[in-house]
Amino acid sequence: MNASDPARLRVYKFGGTSVASTEHLSAIAQLVAKDYQDGARLVVVVSAMAGETDRLQALARTLCPKPSPRELDALLSTGEQITMALLALALHALGCPARSCTGGQARIRTDHRHNRARIKNIDGTALLKALQKDHILVVAGFQGIDEEGNITTLGRGGSDITAVALAVAIGAGECRIYTDVDGVYTADPRIVPEARRLAQLSHEEMLELSALGARVLQTRAVEFASKYNVPLRVLSSFDPGPGTLISSEEIPAMEQPIISGIAHNRDEAKLTLIGVPDQPGIAHKILGPIATHGIEVDMIVQNIGQDNTTDFTFTVHRRDYEKSMDILRETATQLGARDVRGDNAIIKISVVGVGMRSHAGIASRMFAVLAEQNINIMMISTSEIKISVVIEERYLETGVRALHQAFDLEQKADPLPRSASTG
Ligand code: ADP
Ligand code: ASP
Ligand code: MG
């Protein structure tokens, strides 16, 4: 058998909590060494030790309140470089021929956008050559190099995309994401202790769950995996088990639950412009300046009042809240709006499921459950496979748990087969 045989070629990625100490690194080295000795040819992607990226970021800010994105990347990328070398050393101690490489050494080429670079290409040939020599490659996640040789980073949680992109570049048969939970659950197990591990999910569903806040996988990594049809398996670094398989494989309709999971997102803030003239082009006049500042808008609601004015509400990432409020105050003056209001103590809860496509009544069930808990819904948005609501932050746990229970997600058997009624 050849080292480039996809059945033997695998990419493993270990997240921050999995490499948090030398003890953790030794345990991981044993896992990697065992699979290597069993014949797998491995590229292992590592994150920085838990908390390290935050620590480095804070360090930069103590010296300079607005650090240059280039220097920040030079600094943040060192977190992953520590773990890559330590894991290679731990593998040497077990007699395995491991070699560490930075993103640049692994020839991960990105664009120039510091702190949120996108991978443009990876030269898989050099990596495959090293694998042919039976080396285990330990690659620093979350980083690349641009055309001028500058170090770039790929956005928070970016080691996931390093792993997926490397899997594509070498044609690996499998990309395993090892983390501190033993799979993808029906809700964040930290919020819902009764949450259930899902055996299998489609790329489409995982993409929706990640984009709506389930941070177990970085959204861009799932997008990439879906585009290149890379099967992902989410597993625990320390508890062996089958984990969750995320692939494009069709799940038989009978086994397809209506709701696969519930995601929540604490990163949003809501802004409202009150009493703007109801005229053509008003949405553009309000959101144009927001977009010009590179701020992304998520949900939008417009209510027409009786006096030919409209109230216009939208959400942005919380980090952009203050800036968006400033921009909106200026827009309000220009448009002669009555008031500007903001609220950054909100959260978004979403129910997600491909099975919703062929099933009506989920939205009304969701609203009824929240009403029973006396939770006021501020905004709603729907697509074929998800319903999201914005509510007050203090209701996060109550809301997620009530919905999880109402949609029978905690039961042992597969939840709500498509043919079942949702009430
Ligand atoms: P890593 O450091 O390994 O990249 P992350 O912290 O990014 O790990 O992701 C793992 C965390 O994702 C878990 O500890 C869990 O709290 C959270 N999480 C949120 N939603 C889910 C979900 N639906 N299933 C599993 N974990 C989830
Ligand atoms: N260390 C980086 C972060 O904390 C990347 C990662 O862990 O995936 O965001
Ligand atoms: Mg992560």
Short mmCIF file of C-alpha atoms and ligand atoms in Angstrom, two decimals:
data_model
loop_
_atom_site.label_atom_id
_atom_site.label_comp_id
_atom_site.label_asym_id
_atom_site.label_seq_id
_atom_site.Cartn_x
_atom_site.Cartn_y
_atom_site.Cartn_z
CA MET A 1 0.00 0.00 0.00
CA ASN A 2 1.14 3.48 -0.90
CA ALA A 3 1.39 6.41 1.56
CA SER A 4 -0.86 8.52 -0.68
CA ASP A 5 -3.63 5.90 -0.55
CA PRO A 6 -6.62 7.97 0.70
CA ALA A 7 -7.64 5.13 2.98
CA ARG A 8 -4.38 5.55 4.92
CA LEU A 9 -4.13 9.33 4.65
CA ARG A 10 -5.80 11.23 7.44
CA VAL A 11 -5.80 14.68 8.98
CA TYR A 12 -6.34 14.99 12.74
CA LYS A 13 -6.93 18.32 14.45
CA PHE A 14 -6.62 18.90 18.19
CA GLY A 15 -8.22 22.01 19.71
CA GLY A 16 -7.01 24.24 22.54
CA THR A 17 -8.38 22.27 25.50
CA SER A 18 -6.93 19.07 24.01
CA VAL A 19 -3.39 20.50 24.05
CA ALA A 20 -3.79 22.51 27.26
CA SER A 21 -0.80 20.97 29.12
CA THR A 22 2.19 18.68 28.62
CA GLU A 23 0.08 15.85 30.11
CA HIS A 24 -2.57 16.45 27.47
CA LEU A 25 0.10 16.56 24.76
CA SER A 26 1.55 13.22 25.93
CA ALA A 27 -1.89 11.62 25.82
CA ILE A 28 -2.48 12.93 22.30
CA ALA A 29 0.96 11.77 21.18
CA GLN A 30 -0.01 8.26 22.29
CA LEU A 31 -3.24 8.38 20.30
CA VAL A 32 -1.39 9.62 17.20
CA ALA A 33 1.48 7.12 17.62
CA LYS A 34 -0.93 4.20 17.88
CA ASP A 35 -2.74 5.09 14.63
CA TYR A 36 0.60 5.75 12.92
CA GLN A 37 1.92 2.36 14.01
CA ASP A 38 -1.30 0.79 12.72
CA GLY A 39 -0.46 2.15 9.26
CA ALA A 40 -2.17 5.54 9.05
CA ARG A 41 -0.21 8.37 7.45
CA LEU A 42 -1.00 11.48 9.39
CA VAL A 43 -1.03 15.25 9.18
CA VAL A 44 -1.80 16.53 12.67
CA VAL A 45 -3.04 20.10 13.06
CA VAL A 46 -2.77 21.71 16.48
CA SER A 47 -4.32 24.77 18.11
CA ALA A 48 -2.61 26.91 20.71
CA MET A 49 -2.96 25.79 24.33
CA ALA A 50 -6.37 26.81 25.74
CA GLY A 51 -6.43 30.54 26.57
CA GLU A 52 -3.10 31.24 24.87
CA THR A 53 -4.49 33.19 21.90
CA ASP A 54 -6.52 35.38 24.29
CA ARG A 55 -3.46 35.85 26.50
CA LEU A 56 -1.31 36.96 23.56
CA GLN A 57 -3.99 39.31 22.34
CA ALA A 58 -4.25 40.92 25.79
CA LEU A 59 -0.47 41.19 25.95
CA ALA A 60 -0.42 43.12 22.66
CA ARG A 61 -3.12 45.49 23.95
CA THR A 62 -1.19 46.31 27.11
CA LEU A 63 1.55 47.77 24.92
CA CYS A 64 -0.57 49.26 22.17
CA PRO A 65 -4.35 49.82 22.38
CA LYS A 66 -4.83 49.32 18.64
CA PRO A 67 -2.19 46.78 17.60
CA SER A 68 -1.25 46.62 13.94
CA PRO A 69 -2.97 43.62 12.32
CA ARG A 70 0.35 42.47 10.84
CA GLU A 71 2.17 42.42 14.17
CA LEU A 72 -0.84 40.85 15.87
CA ASP A 73 -0.67 37.97 13.39
CA ALA A 74 3.08 37.59 13.99
CA LEU A 75 2.29 37.35 17.70
CA LEU A 76 -0.86 35.20 17.69
CA SER A 77 0.64 32.63 15.34
CA THR A 78 3.28 31.78 17.96
CA GLY A 79 0.66 30.07 20.16
CA GLU A 80 0.23 27.27 17.62
CA GLN A 81 3.99 27.10 17.00
CA ILE A 82 4.61 26.18 20.63
CA THR A 83 2.18 23.27 20.51
CA MET A 84 3.39 21.99 17.12
CA ALA A 85 6.97 21.66 18.39
CA LEU A 86 5.91 20.19 21.75
CA LEU A 87 3.73 17.57 20.08
CA ALA A 88 6.54 16.65 17.66
CA LEU A 89 8.86 16.21 20.66
CA ALA A 90 6.28 14.09 22.50
CA LEU A 91 6.04 11.90 19.38
CA HIS A 92 9.83 11.57 19.19
CA ALA A 93 9.78 10.35 22.78
CA LEU A 94 7.48 7.54 21.58
CA GLY A 95 9.86 6.67 18.74
CA CYS A 96 7.79 8.29 15.95
CA PRO A 97 9.45 10.33 13.18
CA ALA A 98 7.46 13.56 13.55
CA ARG A 99 8.25 16.91 11.96
CA SER A 100 6.61 20.17 12.89
CA CYS A 101 5.81 22.94 10.41
CA THR A 102 4.36 26.41 10.61
CA GLY A 103 1.57 27.40 8.21
CA GLY A 104 4.19 28.99 5.96
CA GLN A 105 6.38 25.87 5.99
CA ALA A 106 3.31 23.81 5.10
CA ARG A 107 2.89 26.22 2.14
CA ILE A 108 -0.53 27.42 3.18
CA ARG A 109 -0.87 30.52 0.99
CA THR A 110 -3.44 33.09 1.98
CA ASP A 111 -4.61 36.50 0.84
CA HIS A 112 -3.34 39.64 2.60
CA ARG A 113 -6.20 40.12 5.06
CA HIS A 114 -4.44 40.02 8.41
CA ASN A 115 -6.44 38.50 11.30
CA ARG A 116 -9.04 37.03 8.92
CA ALA A 117 -7.10 35.75 5.95
CA ARG A 118 -8.55 33.31 3.47
CA ILE A 119 -6.62 30.35 2.17
CA LYS A 120 -5.86 30.72 -1.54
CA ASN A 121 -3.98 27.48 -2.11
CA ILE A 122 -1.88 24.79 -0.49
CA ASP A 123 0.87 22.91 -2.27
CA GLY A 124 0.04 19.40 -1.22
CA THR A 125 2.96 17.81 -3.10
CA ALA A 126 5.60 18.76 -0.55
CA LEU A 127 3.39 17.45 2.23
CA LEU A 128 2.80 14.19 0.39
CA LYS A 129 6.56 13.80 -0.15
CA ALA A 130 7.15 14.08 3.59
CA LEU A 131 4.38 11.57 4.21
CA GLN A 132 5.99 9.20 1.67
CA LYS A 133 9.09 9.33 3.87
CA ASP A 134 6.87 8.10 6.68
CA HIS A 135 7.03 11.31 8.65
CA ILE A 136 4.15 12.42 10.82
CA LEU A 137 3.58 16.08 9.99
CA VAL A 138 2.52 18.30 12.85
CA VAL A 139 1.19 21.56 11.42
CA ALA A 140 0.46 24.77 13.35
CA GLY A 141 -3.21 25.58 12.78
CA PHE A 142 -4.83 28.98 12.27
CA GLN A 143 -2.03 30.46 10.15
CA GLY A 144 -0.64 30.87 6.67
CA ILE A 145 1.62 33.10 4.67
CA ASP A 146 0.73 35.72 2.07
CA GLU A 147 2.49 36.37 -1.25
CA GLU A 148 4.97 38.76 0.37
CA GLY A 149 5.87 36.26 3.06
CA ASN A 150 3.89 37.94 5.83
CA ILE A 151 2.42 35.66 8.47
CA THR A 152 -1.38 35.74 8.42
CA THR A 153 -4.01 34.20 10.71
CA LEU A 154 -7.33 32.77 9.64
CA GLY A 155 -9.80 34.16 12.21
CA ARG A 156 -10.67 32.77 15.64
CA GLY A 157 -11.27 29.04 15.71
CA GLY A 158 -9.27 28.91 12.46
CA SER A 159 -7.39 25.67 13.11
CA ASP A 160 -10.50 23.85 11.94
CA ILE A 161 -10.16 25.31 8.47
CA THR A 162 -6.43 24.51 8.40
CA ALA A 163 -7.34 20.87 8.98
CA VAL A 164 -10.04 20.76 6.31
CA ALA A 165 -7.90 22.60 3.76
CA LEU A 166 -4.96 20.24 4.37
CA ALA A 167 -7.30 17.26 3.98
CA VAL A 168 -8.34 18.63 0.57
CA ALA A 169 -4.73 19.39 -0.43
CA ILE A 170 -3.43 15.87 0.25
CA GLY A 171 -6.62 14.03 -0.71
CA ALA A 172 -7.09 12.56 2.77
CA GLY A 173 -9.85 10.01 3.23
CA GLU A 174 -10.88 11.49 6.54
CA CYS A 175 -10.56 14.67 8.58
CA ARG A 176 -11.00 14.16 12.31
CA ILE A 177 -11.66 17.09 14.62
CA TYR A 178 -10.66 16.05 18.15
CA THR A 179 -12.08 18.31 20.84
CA ASP A 180 -13.38 18.44 24.43
CA VAL A 181 -16.82 16.95 23.62
CA ASP A 182 -17.35 13.51 22.10
CA GLY A 183 -19.34 14.75 19.12
CA VAL A 184 -21.91 17.23 17.94
CA TYR A 185 -24.89 17.38 20.29
CA THR A 186 -28.53 18.35 19.87
CA ALA A 187 -27.61 21.53 21.82
CA ASP A 188 -24.52 22.86 23.58
CA PRO A 189 -24.05 20.23 26.34
CA ARG A 190 -22.83 23.01 28.65
CA ILE A 191 -26.29 24.56 28.51
CA VAL A 192 -28.41 21.44 28.16
CA PRO A 193 -26.98 18.53 30.17
CA GLU A 194 -29.60 16.19 28.61
CA ALA A 195 -28.40 16.98 25.08
CA ARG A 196 -27.79 13.90 22.94
CA ARG A 197 -24.85 13.15 20.67
CA LEU A 198 -25.81 12.96 17.01
CA ALA A 199 -24.33 9.99 15.15
CA GLN A 200 -24.57 11.64 11.75
CA LEU A 201 -25.31 15.03 10.23
CA SER A 202 -25.27 16.50 6.74
CA HIS A 203 -22.79 19.22 5.83
CA GLU A 204 -25.79 21.47 5.23
CA GLU A 205 -27.16 21.00 8.74
CA MET A 206 -23.78 21.39 10.40
CA LEU A 207 -23.18 24.54 8.40
CA GLU A 208 -26.45 25.99 9.67
CA LEU A 209 -25.74 24.94 13.29
CA SER A 210 -22.24 26.45 13.18
CA ALA A 211 -23.37 29.66 11.51
CA LEU A 212 -26.08 30.03 14.16
CA GLY A 213 -23.65 29.70 17.03
CA ALA A 214 -22.72 26.04 17.70
CA ARG A 215 -19.03 26.78 18.00
CA VAL A 216 -17.92 23.14 18.03
CA LEU A 217 -16.85 23.68 14.39
CA GLN A 218 -15.81 26.90 12.69
CA THR A 219 -18.40 27.87 10.08
CA ARG A 220 -15.85 28.46 7.34
CA ALA A 221 -14.34 25.04 7.93
CA VAL A 222 -17.73 23.39 7.41
CA GLU A 223 -18.30 25.49 4.29
CA PHE A 224 -14.98 24.30 2.92
CA ALA A 225 -15.68 20.67 3.84
CA SER A 226 -19.05 20.89 2.12
CA LYS A 227 -17.60 22.49 -1.01
CA TYR A 228 -14.90 19.85 -1.39
CA ASN A 229 -17.02 17.03 -0.03
CA VAL A 230 -14.66 16.17 2.83
CA PRO A 231 -16.21 13.94 5.49
CA LEU A 232 -15.56 15.33 8.98
CA ARG A 233 -15.69 13.39 12.21
CA VAL A 234 -15.94 15.24 15.52
CA LEU A 235 -14.49 13.18 18.38
CA SER A 236 -13.28 13.53 21.93
CA SER A 237 -9.51 13.67 22.39
CA PHE A 238 -9.71 11.64 25.57
CA ASP A 239 -12.86 9.44 25.48
CA PRO A 240 -12.75 6.96 22.63
CA GLY A 241 -16.02 6.61 20.71
CA PRO A 242 -17.54 6.96 17.26
CA GLY A 243 -18.18 10.74 17.55
CA THR A 244 -20.31 12.47 14.93
CA LEU A 245 -19.86 11.99 11.20
CA ILE A 246 -20.60 15.03 9.05
CA SER A 247 -20.85 14.18 5.38
CA SER A 248 -22.89 14.74 2.26
CA GLU A 249 -24.31 11.26 2.50
CA GLU A 250 -28.11 11.19 2.29
CA ILE A 251 -29.70 10.15 5.54
CA PRO A 252 -32.71 7.87 4.85
CA ALA A 253 -35.95 9.88 5.18
CA MET A 254 -37.29 7.57 7.90
CA GLU A 255 -34.25 8.26 10.05
CA GLN A 256 -34.11 11.96 9.31
CA PRO A 257 -35.28 13.88 12.34
CA ILE A 258 -37.34 17.02 11.80
CA ILE A 259 -35.19 19.00 14.21
CA SER A 260 -31.53 18.04 14.47
CA GLY A 261 -30.45 20.57 17.01
CA ILE A 262 -30.74 23.89 18.75
CA ALA A 263 -28.05 26.53 18.46
CA HIS A 264 -27.63 29.77 20.33
CA ASN A 265 -25.55 32.85 19.73
CA ARG A 266 -24.56 35.41 22.35
CA ASP A 267 -22.55 37.56 19.96
CA GLU A 268 -25.25 39.79 18.55
CA ALA A 269 -26.61 43.24 19.37
CA LYS A 270 -29.79 44.92 18.14
CA LEU A 271 -30.20 48.47 16.85
CA THR A 272 -33.42 50.31 15.99
CA LEU A 273 -34.08 53.52 14.12
CA ILE A 274 -37.48 54.85 15.12
CA GLY A 275 -39.78 57.00 13.00
CA VAL A 276 -37.97 57.27 9.68
CA PRO A 277 -39.96 58.43 6.64
CA ASP A 278 -41.39 55.42 4.81
CA GLN A 279 -39.89 56.04 1.35
CA PRO A 280 -38.23 53.98 -1.37
CA GLY A 281 -34.51 53.53 -0.73
CA ILE A 282 -34.73 53.92 3.04
CA ALA A 283 -33.23 50.50 3.80
CA HIS A 284 -30.27 51.33 1.61
CA LYS A 285 -29.81 54.71 3.29
CA ILE A 286 -29.74 53.06 6.72
CA LEU A 287 -27.67 49.97 5.94
CA GLY A 288 -25.38 51.49 3.28
CA PRO A 289 -23.18 53.39 5.80
CA ILE A 290 -23.05 50.29 8.04
CA ALA A 291 -21.81 48.17 5.13
CA THR A 292 -19.30 50.84 4.09
CA HIS A 293 -17.65 50.41 7.49
CA GLY A 294 -17.29 46.67 6.83
CA ILE A 295 -19.94 45.78 9.43
CA GLU A 296 -22.05 42.73 8.65
CA VAL A 297 -25.77 42.82 9.32
CA ASP A 298 -27.58 39.64 10.28
CA MET A 299 -31.34 39.92 10.92
CA ILE A 300 -33.50 42.82 9.67
CA VAL A 301 -37.08 43.79 10.58
CA GLN A 302 -39.04 46.77 9.30
CA ASN A 303 -42.39 47.84 10.80
CA ILE A 304 -44.56 50.35 9.00
CA GLY A 305 -46.30 52.75 11.37
CA GLN A 306 -49.61 54.58 10.76
CA ASP A 307 -48.06 58.01 10.27
CA ASN A 308 -46.08 57.17 7.11
CA THR A 309 -42.96 56.46 9.15
CA THR A 310 -41.24 53.18 9.74
CA ASP A 311 -39.19 51.58 12.54
CA PHE A 312 -36.15 49.75 11.25
CA THR A 313 -34.37 47.14 13.39
CA PHE A 314 -31.29 45.06 12.60
CA THR A 315 -28.62 43.03 14.39
CA VAL A 316 -24.83 43.19 14.13
CA HIS A 317 -21.97 41.40 15.90
CA ARG A 318 -21.56 42.71 19.46
CA ARG A 319 -18.01 43.86 18.77
CA ASP A 320 -19.49 46.26 16.16
CA TYR A 321 -22.24 47.55 18.45
CA GLU A 322 -20.76 50.89 19.57
CA LYS A 323 -19.50 51.73 16.10
CA SER A 324 -22.90 50.85 14.56
CA MET A 325 -24.70 53.03 17.14
CA ASP A 326 -22.46 55.99 16.20
CA ILE A 327 -23.14 55.47 12.50
CA LEU A 328 -26.87 55.12 13.10
CA ARG A 329 -27.05 58.31 15.16
CA GLU A 330 -25.57 60.19 12.20
CA THR A 331 -27.99 58.53 9.77
CA ALA A 332 -30.88 59.41 12.12
CA THR A 333 -29.98 63.10 11.97
CA GLN A 334 -29.72 63.03 8.18
CA LEU A 335 -33.04 61.23 7.75
CA GLY A 336 -34.90 63.13 10.44
CA ALA A 337 -35.66 59.97 12.43
CA ARG A 338 -37.33 60.30 15.84
CA ASP A 339 -34.96 58.14 17.89
CA VAL A 340 -32.16 55.57 17.89
CA ARG A 341 -32.22 52.66 20.33
CA GLY A 342 -29.76 49.88 20.97
CA ASP A 343 -29.71 46.68 22.99
CA ASN A 344 -26.69 44.46 23.41
CA ALA A 345 -28.21 42.16 26.02
CA ILE A 346 -29.93 39.94 23.48
CA ILE A 347 -29.31 36.41 22.21
CA LYS A 348 -30.47 34.40 19.26
CA ILE A 349 -31.85 30.88 19.53
CA SER A 350 -32.36 28.76 16.43
CA VAL A 351 -33.90 25.37 15.76
CA VAL A 352 -32.29 23.61 12.81
CA GLY A 353 -33.32 20.60 10.80
CA VAL A 354 -33.32 19.50 7.18
CA GLY A 355 -36.52 17.59 8.00
CA MET A 356 -38.31 20.93 8.51
CA ARG A 357 -38.50 21.27 4.72
CA SER A 358 -41.26 18.74 4.57
CA HIS A 359 -42.91 19.59 7.85
CA ALA A 360 -45.17 22.49 8.75
CA GLY A 361 -45.98 23.79 12.21
CA ILE A 362 -42.49 23.96 13.70
CA ALA A 363 -42.50 27.77 13.95
CA SER A 364 -45.83 27.93 15.77
CA ARG A 365 -44.70 25.16 18.13
CA MET A 366 -41.49 27.09 18.83
CA PHE A 367 -43.39 30.32 19.53
CA ALA A 368 -45.86 28.49 21.80
CA VAL A 369 -43.03 26.98 23.85
CA LEU A 370 -41.40 30.38 24.35
CA ALA A 371 -44.76 31.94 25.24
CA GLU A 372 -45.33 29.25 27.89
CA GLN A 373 -42.05 30.39 29.45
CA ASN A 374 -43.14 34.03 29.26
CA ILE A 375 -40.29 34.81 26.90
CA ASN A 376 -40.90 37.74 24.59
CA ILE A 377 -39.75 37.32 20.99
CA MET A 378 -38.16 40.48 19.57
CA MET A 379 -37.24 39.32 16.07
CA ILE A 380 -37.85 36.25 13.92
CA SER A 381 -36.13 34.95 10.83
CA THR A 382 -36.75 31.73 8.96
CA SER A 383 -35.32 29.67 6.14
CA GLU A 384 -36.28 26.25 4.80
CA ILE A 385 -34.23 24.49 7.44
CA LYS A 386 -34.11 26.84 10.43
CA ILE A 387 -36.11 29.25 12.56
CA SER A 388 -34.30 31.87 14.63
CA VAL A 389 -35.64 34.19 17.29
CA VAL A 390 -34.01 37.06 19.14
CA ILE A 391 -34.89 37.23 22.85
CA GLU A 392 -33.54 38.81 26.02
CA GLU A 393 -30.17 37.43 27.07
CA ARG A 394 -31.36 36.44 30.55
CA TYR A 395 -33.67 33.82 29.02
CA LEU A 396 -30.91 31.93 27.21
CA GLU A 397 -30.83 28.79 29.38
CA THR A 398 -34.61 28.69 29.94
CA GLY A 399 -35.33 29.12 26.24
CA VAL A 400 -32.82 26.57 24.94
CA ARG A 401 -33.81 23.97 27.55
CA ALA A 402 -37.55 24.43 27.01
CA LEU A 403 -37.18 24.04 23.24
CA HIS A 404 -34.88 21.06 23.61
CA GLN A 405 -37.45 19.34 25.75
CA ALA A 406 -40.45 20.36 23.65
CA PHE A 407 -38.91 18.91 20.50
CA ASP A 408 -38.05 15.65 22.33
CA LEU A 409 -34.38 15.98 21.51
CA GLU A 410 -33.12 14.34 24.68
CA GLN A 411 -34.74 10.98 24.13
CA LYS A 412 -32.43 8.03 23.47
CA ALA A 413 -33.89 6.90 20.16
CA ASP A 414 -33.59 9.14 17.12
CA PRO A 415 -35.83 12.13 17.74
CA LEU A 416 -39.11 12.65 15.90
CA PRO A 417 -38.94 10.65 12.70
CA ARG A 418 -40.32 12.63 9.80
CA SER A 419 -43.61 10.79 9.78
CA ALA A 420 -44.36 11.71 13.41
CA SER A 421 -46.56 14.62 14.37
CA THR A 422 -45.02 17.63 16.10
CA GLY A 423 -48.24 18.67 17.82
P1 ADP B 1 -11.69 23.40 20.40
O1 ADP B 1 -10.87 24.20 21.34
O2 ADP B 1 -11.39 21.93 20.45
O3 ADP B 1 -11.69 23.94 19.00
P2 ADP B 1 -14.27 24.63 20.89
O4 ADP B 1 -14.36 25.24 22.24
O5 ADP B 1 -14.06 25.51 19.72
O6 ADP B 1 -13.19 23.47 20.95
O7 ADP B 1 -15.61 23.77 20.61
C1 ADP B 1 -16.04 22.80 21.53
C2 ADP B 1 -17.17 23.38 22.37
O8 ADP B 1 -18.30 23.66 21.54
C3 ADP B 1 -17.72 22.44 23.41
O9 ADP B 1 -16.99 22.47 24.61
C4 ADP B 1 -19.18 22.90 23.57
O10 ADP B 1 -19.37 23.64 24.75
C5 ADP B 1 -19.41 23.82 22.39
N1 ADP B 1 -20.64 23.50 21.66
C6 ADP B 1 -21.59 24.41 21.29
N2 ADP B 1 -22.60 23.82 20.67
C7 ADP B 1 -22.32 22.49 20.62
C8 ADP B 1 -23.00 21.36 20.10
N3 ADP B 1 -24.17 21.47 19.48
N4 ADP B 1 -22.41 20.14 20.23
C9 ADP B 1 -21.21 20.01 20.84
N5 ADP B 1 -20.53 21.05 21.36
C10 ADP B 1 -21.06 22.28 21.26
N1 ASP B 2 -5.90 29.48 18.64
C1 ASP B 2 -6.88 30.07 17.77
C2 ASP B 2 -8.07 30.57 18.57
O1 ASP B 2 -8.07 30.46 19.80
C3 ASP B 2 -7.31 29.13 16.68
C4 ASP B 2 -7.99 27.86 17.14
O2 ASP B 2 -7.92 27.48 18.31
O3 ASP B 2 -8.60 27.19 16.28
O4 ASP B 2 -8.99 31.09 18.00
MG MG B 3 -12.86 25.39 17.97
#
